[in-house]
Coordinates of C-alpha atoms in Angstrom, one line a residue:
X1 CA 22.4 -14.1 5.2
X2 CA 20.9 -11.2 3.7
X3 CA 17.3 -11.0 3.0
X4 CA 16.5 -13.8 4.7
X5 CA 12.7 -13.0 6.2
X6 CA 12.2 -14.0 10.1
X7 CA 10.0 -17.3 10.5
X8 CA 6.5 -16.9 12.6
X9 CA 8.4 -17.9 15.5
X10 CA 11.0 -15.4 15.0
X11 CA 8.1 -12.8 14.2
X12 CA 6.4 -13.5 17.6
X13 CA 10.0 -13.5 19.2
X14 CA 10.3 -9.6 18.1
X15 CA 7.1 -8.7 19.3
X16 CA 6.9 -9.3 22.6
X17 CA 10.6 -7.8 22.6
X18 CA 8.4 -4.9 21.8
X19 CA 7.2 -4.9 25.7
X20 CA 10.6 -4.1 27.0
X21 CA 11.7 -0.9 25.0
X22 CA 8.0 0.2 26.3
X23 CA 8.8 0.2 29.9
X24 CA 10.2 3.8 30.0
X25 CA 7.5 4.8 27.6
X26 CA 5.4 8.2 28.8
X27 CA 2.5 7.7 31.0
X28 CA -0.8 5.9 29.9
X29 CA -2.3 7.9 27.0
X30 CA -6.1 7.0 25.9
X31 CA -7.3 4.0 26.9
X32 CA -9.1 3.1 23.6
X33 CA -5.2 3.6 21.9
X34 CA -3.6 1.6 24.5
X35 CA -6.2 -1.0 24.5
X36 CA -5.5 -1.4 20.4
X37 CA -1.5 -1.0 21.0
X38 CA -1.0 -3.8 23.4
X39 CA -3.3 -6.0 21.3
X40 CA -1.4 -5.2 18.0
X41 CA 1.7 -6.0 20.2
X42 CA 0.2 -9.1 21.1
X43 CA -0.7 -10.5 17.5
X44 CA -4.4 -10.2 18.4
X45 CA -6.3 -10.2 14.7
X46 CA -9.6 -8.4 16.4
X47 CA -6.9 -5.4 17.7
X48 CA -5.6 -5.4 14.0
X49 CA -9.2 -4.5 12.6
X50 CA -10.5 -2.2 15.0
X51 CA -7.1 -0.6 14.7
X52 CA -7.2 -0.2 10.5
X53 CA -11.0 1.0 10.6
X54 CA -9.5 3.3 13.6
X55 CA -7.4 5.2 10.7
X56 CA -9.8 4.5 8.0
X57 CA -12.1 7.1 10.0
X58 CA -13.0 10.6 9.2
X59 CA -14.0 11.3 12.7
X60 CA -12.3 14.0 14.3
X61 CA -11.8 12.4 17.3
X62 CA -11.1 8.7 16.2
X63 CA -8.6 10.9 13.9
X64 CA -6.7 12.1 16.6
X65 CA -6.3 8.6 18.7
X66 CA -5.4 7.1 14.8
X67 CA -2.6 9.7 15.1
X68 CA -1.2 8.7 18.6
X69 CA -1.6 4.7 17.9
X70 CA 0.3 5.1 14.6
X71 CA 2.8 7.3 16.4
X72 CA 3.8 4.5 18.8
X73 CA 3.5 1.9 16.5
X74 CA 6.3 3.6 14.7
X75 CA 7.9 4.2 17.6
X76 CA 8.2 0.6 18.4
X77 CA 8.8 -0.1 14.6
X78 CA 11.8 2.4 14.9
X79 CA 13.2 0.2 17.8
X80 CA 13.1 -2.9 16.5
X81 CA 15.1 -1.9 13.7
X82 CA 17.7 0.0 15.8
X83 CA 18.0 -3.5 17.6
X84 CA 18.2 -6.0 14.7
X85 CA 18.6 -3.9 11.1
X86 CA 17.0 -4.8 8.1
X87 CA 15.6 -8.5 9.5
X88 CA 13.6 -7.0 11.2
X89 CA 11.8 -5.3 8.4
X90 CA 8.5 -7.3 6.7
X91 CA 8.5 -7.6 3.0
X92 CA 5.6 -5.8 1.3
X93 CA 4.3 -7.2 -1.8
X94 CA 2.3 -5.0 -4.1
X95 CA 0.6 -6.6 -7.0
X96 CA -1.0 -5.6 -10.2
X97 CA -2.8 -6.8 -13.5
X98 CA -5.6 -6.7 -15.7
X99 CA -8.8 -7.9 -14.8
X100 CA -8.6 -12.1 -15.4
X101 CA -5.2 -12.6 -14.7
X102 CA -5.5 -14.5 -11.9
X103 CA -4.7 -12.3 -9.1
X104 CA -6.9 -13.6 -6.4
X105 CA -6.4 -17.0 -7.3
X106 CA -2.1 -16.3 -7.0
X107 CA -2.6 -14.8 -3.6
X108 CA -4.4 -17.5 -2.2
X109 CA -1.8 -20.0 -3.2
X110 CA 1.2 -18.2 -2.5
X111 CA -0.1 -17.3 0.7
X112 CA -0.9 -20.7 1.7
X113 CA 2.8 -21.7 0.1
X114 CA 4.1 -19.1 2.5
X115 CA 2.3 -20.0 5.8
X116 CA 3.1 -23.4 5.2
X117 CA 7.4 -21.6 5.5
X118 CA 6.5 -20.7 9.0
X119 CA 5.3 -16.8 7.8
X120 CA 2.6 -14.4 8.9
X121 CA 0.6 -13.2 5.5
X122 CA -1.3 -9.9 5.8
X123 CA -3.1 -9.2 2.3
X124 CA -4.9 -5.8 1.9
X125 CA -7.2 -5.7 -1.3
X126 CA -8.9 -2.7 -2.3
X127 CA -11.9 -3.0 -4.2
X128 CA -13.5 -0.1 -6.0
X129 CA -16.6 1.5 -5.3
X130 CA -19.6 2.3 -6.5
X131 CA -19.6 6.0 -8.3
X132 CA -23.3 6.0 -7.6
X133 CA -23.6 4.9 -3.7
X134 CA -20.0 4.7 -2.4
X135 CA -20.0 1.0 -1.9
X136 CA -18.2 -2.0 -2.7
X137 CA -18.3 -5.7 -3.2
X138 CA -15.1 -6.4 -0.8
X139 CA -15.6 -10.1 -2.2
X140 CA -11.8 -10.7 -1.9
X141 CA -12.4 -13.0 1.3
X142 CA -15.0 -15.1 -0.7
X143 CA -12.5 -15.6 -3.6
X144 CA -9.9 -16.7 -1.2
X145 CA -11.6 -18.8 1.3
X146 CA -8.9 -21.4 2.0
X147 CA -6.6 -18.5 2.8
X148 CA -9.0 -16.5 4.6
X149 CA -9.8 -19.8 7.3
X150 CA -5.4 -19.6 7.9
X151 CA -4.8 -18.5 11.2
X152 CA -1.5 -17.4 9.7
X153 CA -2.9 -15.1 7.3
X154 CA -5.0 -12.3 7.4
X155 CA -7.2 -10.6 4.8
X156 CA -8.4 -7.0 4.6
X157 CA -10.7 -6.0 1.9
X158 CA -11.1 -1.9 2.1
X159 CA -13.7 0.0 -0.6
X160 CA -11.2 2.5 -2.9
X161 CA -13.3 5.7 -1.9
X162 CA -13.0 7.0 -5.4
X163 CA -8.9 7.1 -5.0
X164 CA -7.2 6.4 -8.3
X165 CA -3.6 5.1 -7.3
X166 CA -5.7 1.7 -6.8
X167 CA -5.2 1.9 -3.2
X168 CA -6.7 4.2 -0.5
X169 CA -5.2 7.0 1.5
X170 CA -4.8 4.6 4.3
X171 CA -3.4 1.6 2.8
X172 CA 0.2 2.7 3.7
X173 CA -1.1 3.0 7.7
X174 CA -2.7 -0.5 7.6
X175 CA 0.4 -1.8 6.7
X176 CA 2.4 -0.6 9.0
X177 CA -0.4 -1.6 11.5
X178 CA -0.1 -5.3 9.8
X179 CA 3.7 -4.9 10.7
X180 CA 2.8 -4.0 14.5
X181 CA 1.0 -7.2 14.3
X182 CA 3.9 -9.7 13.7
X183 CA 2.7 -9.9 10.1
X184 CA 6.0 -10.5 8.1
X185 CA 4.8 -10.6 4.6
X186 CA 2.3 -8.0 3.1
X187 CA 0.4 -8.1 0.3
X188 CA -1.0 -5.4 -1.1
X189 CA -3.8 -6.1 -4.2
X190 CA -4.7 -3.1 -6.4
X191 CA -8.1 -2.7 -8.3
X192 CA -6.2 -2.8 -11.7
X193 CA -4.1 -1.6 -14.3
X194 CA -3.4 1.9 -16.0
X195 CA -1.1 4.5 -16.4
X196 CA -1.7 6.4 -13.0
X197 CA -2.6 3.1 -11.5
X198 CA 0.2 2.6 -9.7
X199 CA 0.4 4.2 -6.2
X200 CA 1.0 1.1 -4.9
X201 CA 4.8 1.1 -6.3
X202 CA 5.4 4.0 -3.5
X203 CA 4.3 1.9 -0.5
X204 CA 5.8 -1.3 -0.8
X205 CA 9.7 -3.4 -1.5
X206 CA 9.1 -5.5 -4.5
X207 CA 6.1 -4.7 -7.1
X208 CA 5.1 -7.3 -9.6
X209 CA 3.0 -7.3 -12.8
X210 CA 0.6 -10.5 -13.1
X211 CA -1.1 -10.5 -16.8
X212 CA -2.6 -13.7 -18.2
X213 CA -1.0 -15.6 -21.2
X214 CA -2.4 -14.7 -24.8
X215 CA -3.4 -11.2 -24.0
X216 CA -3.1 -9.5 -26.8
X217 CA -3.9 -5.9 -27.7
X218 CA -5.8 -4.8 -24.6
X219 CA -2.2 -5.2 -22.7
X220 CA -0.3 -2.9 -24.7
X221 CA -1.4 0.3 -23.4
X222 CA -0.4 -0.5 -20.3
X223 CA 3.1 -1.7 -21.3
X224 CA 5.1 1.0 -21.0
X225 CA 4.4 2.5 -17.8
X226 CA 3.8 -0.2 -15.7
X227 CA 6.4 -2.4 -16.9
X228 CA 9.2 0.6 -16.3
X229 CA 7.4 0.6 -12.4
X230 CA 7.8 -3.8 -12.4
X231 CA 10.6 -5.5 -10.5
X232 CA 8.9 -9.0 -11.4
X233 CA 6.7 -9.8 -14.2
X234 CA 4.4 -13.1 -13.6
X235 CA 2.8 -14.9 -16.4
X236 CA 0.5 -16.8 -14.8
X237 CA -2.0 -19.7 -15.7
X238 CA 0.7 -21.5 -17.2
X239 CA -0.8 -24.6 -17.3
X240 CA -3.0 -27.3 -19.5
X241 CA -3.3 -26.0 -23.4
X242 CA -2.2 -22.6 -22.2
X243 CA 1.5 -23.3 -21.8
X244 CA 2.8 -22.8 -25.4
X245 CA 0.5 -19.2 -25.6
X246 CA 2.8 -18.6 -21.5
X247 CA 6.2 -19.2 -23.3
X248 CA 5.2 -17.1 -25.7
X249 CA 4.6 -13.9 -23.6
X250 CA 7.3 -14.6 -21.4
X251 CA 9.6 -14.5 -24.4
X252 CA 7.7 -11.6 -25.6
X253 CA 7.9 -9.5 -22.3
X254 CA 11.6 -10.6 -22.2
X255 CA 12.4 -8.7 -25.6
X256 CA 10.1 -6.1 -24.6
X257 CA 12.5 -5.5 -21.6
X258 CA 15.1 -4.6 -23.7
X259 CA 14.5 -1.5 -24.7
X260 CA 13.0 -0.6 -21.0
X261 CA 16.2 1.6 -19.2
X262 CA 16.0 -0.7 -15.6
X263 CA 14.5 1.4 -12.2
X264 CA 17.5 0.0 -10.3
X265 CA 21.0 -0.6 -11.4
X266 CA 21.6 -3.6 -9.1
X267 CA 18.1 -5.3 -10.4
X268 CA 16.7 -6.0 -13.9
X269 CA 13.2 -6.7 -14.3
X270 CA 12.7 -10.6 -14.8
X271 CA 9.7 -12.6 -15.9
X272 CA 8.7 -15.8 -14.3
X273 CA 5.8 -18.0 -15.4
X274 CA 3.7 -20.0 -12.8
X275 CA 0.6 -21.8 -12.4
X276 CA -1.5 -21.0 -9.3
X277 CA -3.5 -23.7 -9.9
X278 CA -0.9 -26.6 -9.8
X279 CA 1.6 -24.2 -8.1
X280 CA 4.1 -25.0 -10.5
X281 CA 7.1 -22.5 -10.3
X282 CA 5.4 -20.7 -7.4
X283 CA 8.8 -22.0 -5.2
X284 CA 11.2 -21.2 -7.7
X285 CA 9.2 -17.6 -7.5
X286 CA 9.3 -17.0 -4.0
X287 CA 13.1 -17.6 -4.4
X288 CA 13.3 -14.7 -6.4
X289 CA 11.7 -12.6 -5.0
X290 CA 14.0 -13.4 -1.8
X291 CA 16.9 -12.4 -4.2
X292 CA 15.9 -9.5 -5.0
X293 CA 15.4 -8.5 -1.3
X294 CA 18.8 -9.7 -0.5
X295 CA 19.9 -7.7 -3.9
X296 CA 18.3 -4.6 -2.3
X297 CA 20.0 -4.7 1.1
X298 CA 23.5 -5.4 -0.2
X299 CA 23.3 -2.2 -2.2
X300 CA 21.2 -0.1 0.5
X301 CA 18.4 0.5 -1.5
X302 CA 15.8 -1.7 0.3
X303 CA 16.2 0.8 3.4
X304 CA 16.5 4.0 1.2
X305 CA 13.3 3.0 -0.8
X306 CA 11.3 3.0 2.2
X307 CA 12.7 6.6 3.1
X308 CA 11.6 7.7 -0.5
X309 CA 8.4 6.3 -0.5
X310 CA 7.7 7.9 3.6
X311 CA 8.5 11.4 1.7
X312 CA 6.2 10.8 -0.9
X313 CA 3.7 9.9 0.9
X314 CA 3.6 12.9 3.0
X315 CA 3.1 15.1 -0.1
X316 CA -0.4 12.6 -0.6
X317 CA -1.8 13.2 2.4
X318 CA -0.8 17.3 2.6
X319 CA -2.5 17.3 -1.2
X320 CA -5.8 15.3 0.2
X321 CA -5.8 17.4 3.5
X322 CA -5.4 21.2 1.7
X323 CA -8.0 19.8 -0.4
X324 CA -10.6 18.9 2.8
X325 CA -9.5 22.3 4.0
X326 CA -9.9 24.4 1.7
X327 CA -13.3 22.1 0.5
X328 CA -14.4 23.2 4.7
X329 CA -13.9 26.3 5.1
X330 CA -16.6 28.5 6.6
X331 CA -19.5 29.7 3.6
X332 CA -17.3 28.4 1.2
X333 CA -19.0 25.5 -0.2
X334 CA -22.2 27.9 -1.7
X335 CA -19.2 29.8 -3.1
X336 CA -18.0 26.3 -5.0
X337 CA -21.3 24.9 -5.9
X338 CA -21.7 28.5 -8.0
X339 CA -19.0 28.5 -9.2
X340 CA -18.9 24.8 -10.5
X341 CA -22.4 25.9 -12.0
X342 CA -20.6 28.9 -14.2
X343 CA -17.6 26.2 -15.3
X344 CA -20.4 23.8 -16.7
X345 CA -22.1 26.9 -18.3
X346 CA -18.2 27.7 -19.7
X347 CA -18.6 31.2 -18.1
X348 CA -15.2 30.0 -16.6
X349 CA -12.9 27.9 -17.7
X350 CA -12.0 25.1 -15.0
X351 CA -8.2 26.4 -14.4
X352 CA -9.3 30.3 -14.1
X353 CA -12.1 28.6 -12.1
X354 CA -9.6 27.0 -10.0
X355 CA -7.6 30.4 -9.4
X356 CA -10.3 32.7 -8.1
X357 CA -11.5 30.1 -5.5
X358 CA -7.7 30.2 -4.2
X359 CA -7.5 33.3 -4.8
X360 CA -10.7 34.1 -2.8
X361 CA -10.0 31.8 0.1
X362 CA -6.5 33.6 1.1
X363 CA -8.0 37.1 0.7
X364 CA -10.6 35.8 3.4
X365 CA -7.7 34.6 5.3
X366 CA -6.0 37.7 4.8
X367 CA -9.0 39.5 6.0
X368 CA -9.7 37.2 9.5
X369 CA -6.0 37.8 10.3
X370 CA -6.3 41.7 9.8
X371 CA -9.3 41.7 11.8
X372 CA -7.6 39.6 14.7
X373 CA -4.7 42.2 14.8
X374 CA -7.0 44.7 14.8
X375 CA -9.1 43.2 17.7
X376 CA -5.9 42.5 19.7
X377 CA -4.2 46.1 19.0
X378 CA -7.4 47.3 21.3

């Protein structure tokens, strides 16, 4: 049946099919890389960190064995779906809302709901960070301790780094890394809500909405955009004296839908209401969210969206890596801090700022390659 996900067992099953297809692999490559690949093939949870804060690094040279372990973990990605299609494939979870709505609280129990199916839960959290001293509380493991103690699930709590999509520039690597690691299901947490808040919808199958029952006014600026990015809407805490105030929303984001044009044609938005507390209508939830992935693969878009999503992410990481190069570039930076000085004087606005430190950086790049021909002509 279609979008039917693969029990642990299963899981485990397709990983150490893994160590066939790598038998007319090229010879041994670094040892560190192969070290971390065989470990990730083996389902070992230290291989799985090391391996995340292996692409989390700015280090040239951890950079570069980041690059080769990804590449074979895709490799071996690549093969598993050439041998079994879309089963093979994990279902990644993103989920937003505004602060109080439960999220940590949801994860934990829907995890635990899941391991208890037979899955593998990976959840990746991002925290933000300090604009003063770069650092973050990462207290994601303390809210979830039951979950965090399952041998079935595991929990990754990386600081945002001052990104602004709510996730970091190697969220979408750590998953696939989670995937390497017979994690079926993954979760990715976001710091919150907002209109360019929502990077997350670009790295994973299904994106869902949490927001708390009775929240009035400070929900409706982000209505619009992130409900036209939702394929579930959860009102949660739907439980106690707060039930009446849950049907209401849910009947309220249910009207609200109306006039919202759908982001698929095979799937409208729908809005469930759950208790993580009492887990009430967590099942019936999960079921859903199994019919959409079955909904997705009958019409090919589960596959397709992934494709998108690879594209789009390639543009990311050219943007942030033209940005570290150009930031690099030899006796630039003086050039920038100047110049940064004359925008907050307003000799300069910031756009004609922008355009003579472009400008600037290919005339020097003009000028090395002039010289070089010059040099080589003798």
């Amino acid at each position: 049946m279609a979008g039917v996900l693969f029990s642990r067992q299963m899981c485990q099953t397709l990983v150490r099919g893994i160590k066939n297809v790598s038998v007319a692999r090229r010879g041994a490559g670094d040892p560190v890389v192969q070290r971390l690949l065989e470990g990730l093939r083996k389902g070992h949870r230290a291989s799985l960190a090391e391996s995340i804060t292996l692409v989390e690094t700015s280090h040239p040279k951890k950079k570069l064995q980041a690059r080769q372990l990804l590449t074979e973990v895709l490799l071996d990605a690549k093969n598993l779906y050439y041998s079994y299609g879309t089963k093979a494939l994990s279902l990644r979870l993103g989920l937003s809302g505004p602060p109080g709505a439960g999220k940590s609280t949801f994860i934990e129990n829907f995890g635990k709901f899941l391991t208890r199916q037979g899955h593998k839960v990976a959840v990746l959290a991002v925290d933000p960070s300090s604009a003063t001293t770069g650092g973050s509380l990462l207290g994601d493991k303390t809210r979830m301790h039951k979950l965090s103690r399952d041998m079935n699930a595991y929990i990754r709590a990386s600081p945002s780094q001052g990104h602004l999509g709510g996730v970091t520039r190697s969220t979408n690597e750590a998953i696939v890394l989670c995937e390497a690691a017979g994690f079926d299901i993954i979760i990715v947490e976001t710091i919150g809500v907002g209109q360019s808040e929502f990077s997350v919808a670009d790295m994973v199958d299904l994106f869902a909405l949490i927001i708390p029952p009775g929240g009035g006014d400070e929900l409706q600026g982000l209505k619009r955009g992130i409900m036209e990015m939702s394929d579930l809407i959860v009102v949660n805490k739907s439980d106690g004296d707060l039930i009446p105030a849950s049907r209401r929303m849910q009947y309220e984001y249910i009207s609200a839908l109306k006039y919202i044009r759908p982001k698929n044609k095979s799937w409208s938005t729908q809005v469930k209401r759950i208790s993580s507390i009492t887990g009430e209508g967590i099942p019936e939830l999960w079921q859903l969210m199994q019919k959409y992935r079955a909904t997705m693969e009958d019409c090919g878009d589960f596959v397709n969206r992934r494709r998108s999503q690879r594209r789009a992410w390639l543009w990311t990481h050219l943007k942030d890596s033209l940005v570290t190069t150009f930031i690099s570039a030899p006796g630039f930076k003086e050039r920038i801090k100047k110049i940064e000085v004359e925008v907050m004087d307003g000799v300069y606005s910031p756009g004609d700022a922008a355009d003579i430190l472009l400008q600037e950086h290919i005339d020097a790049l003009m000028k090395d390659e002039n010289l070089m021909k010059l040099c080589s002509s003798k």
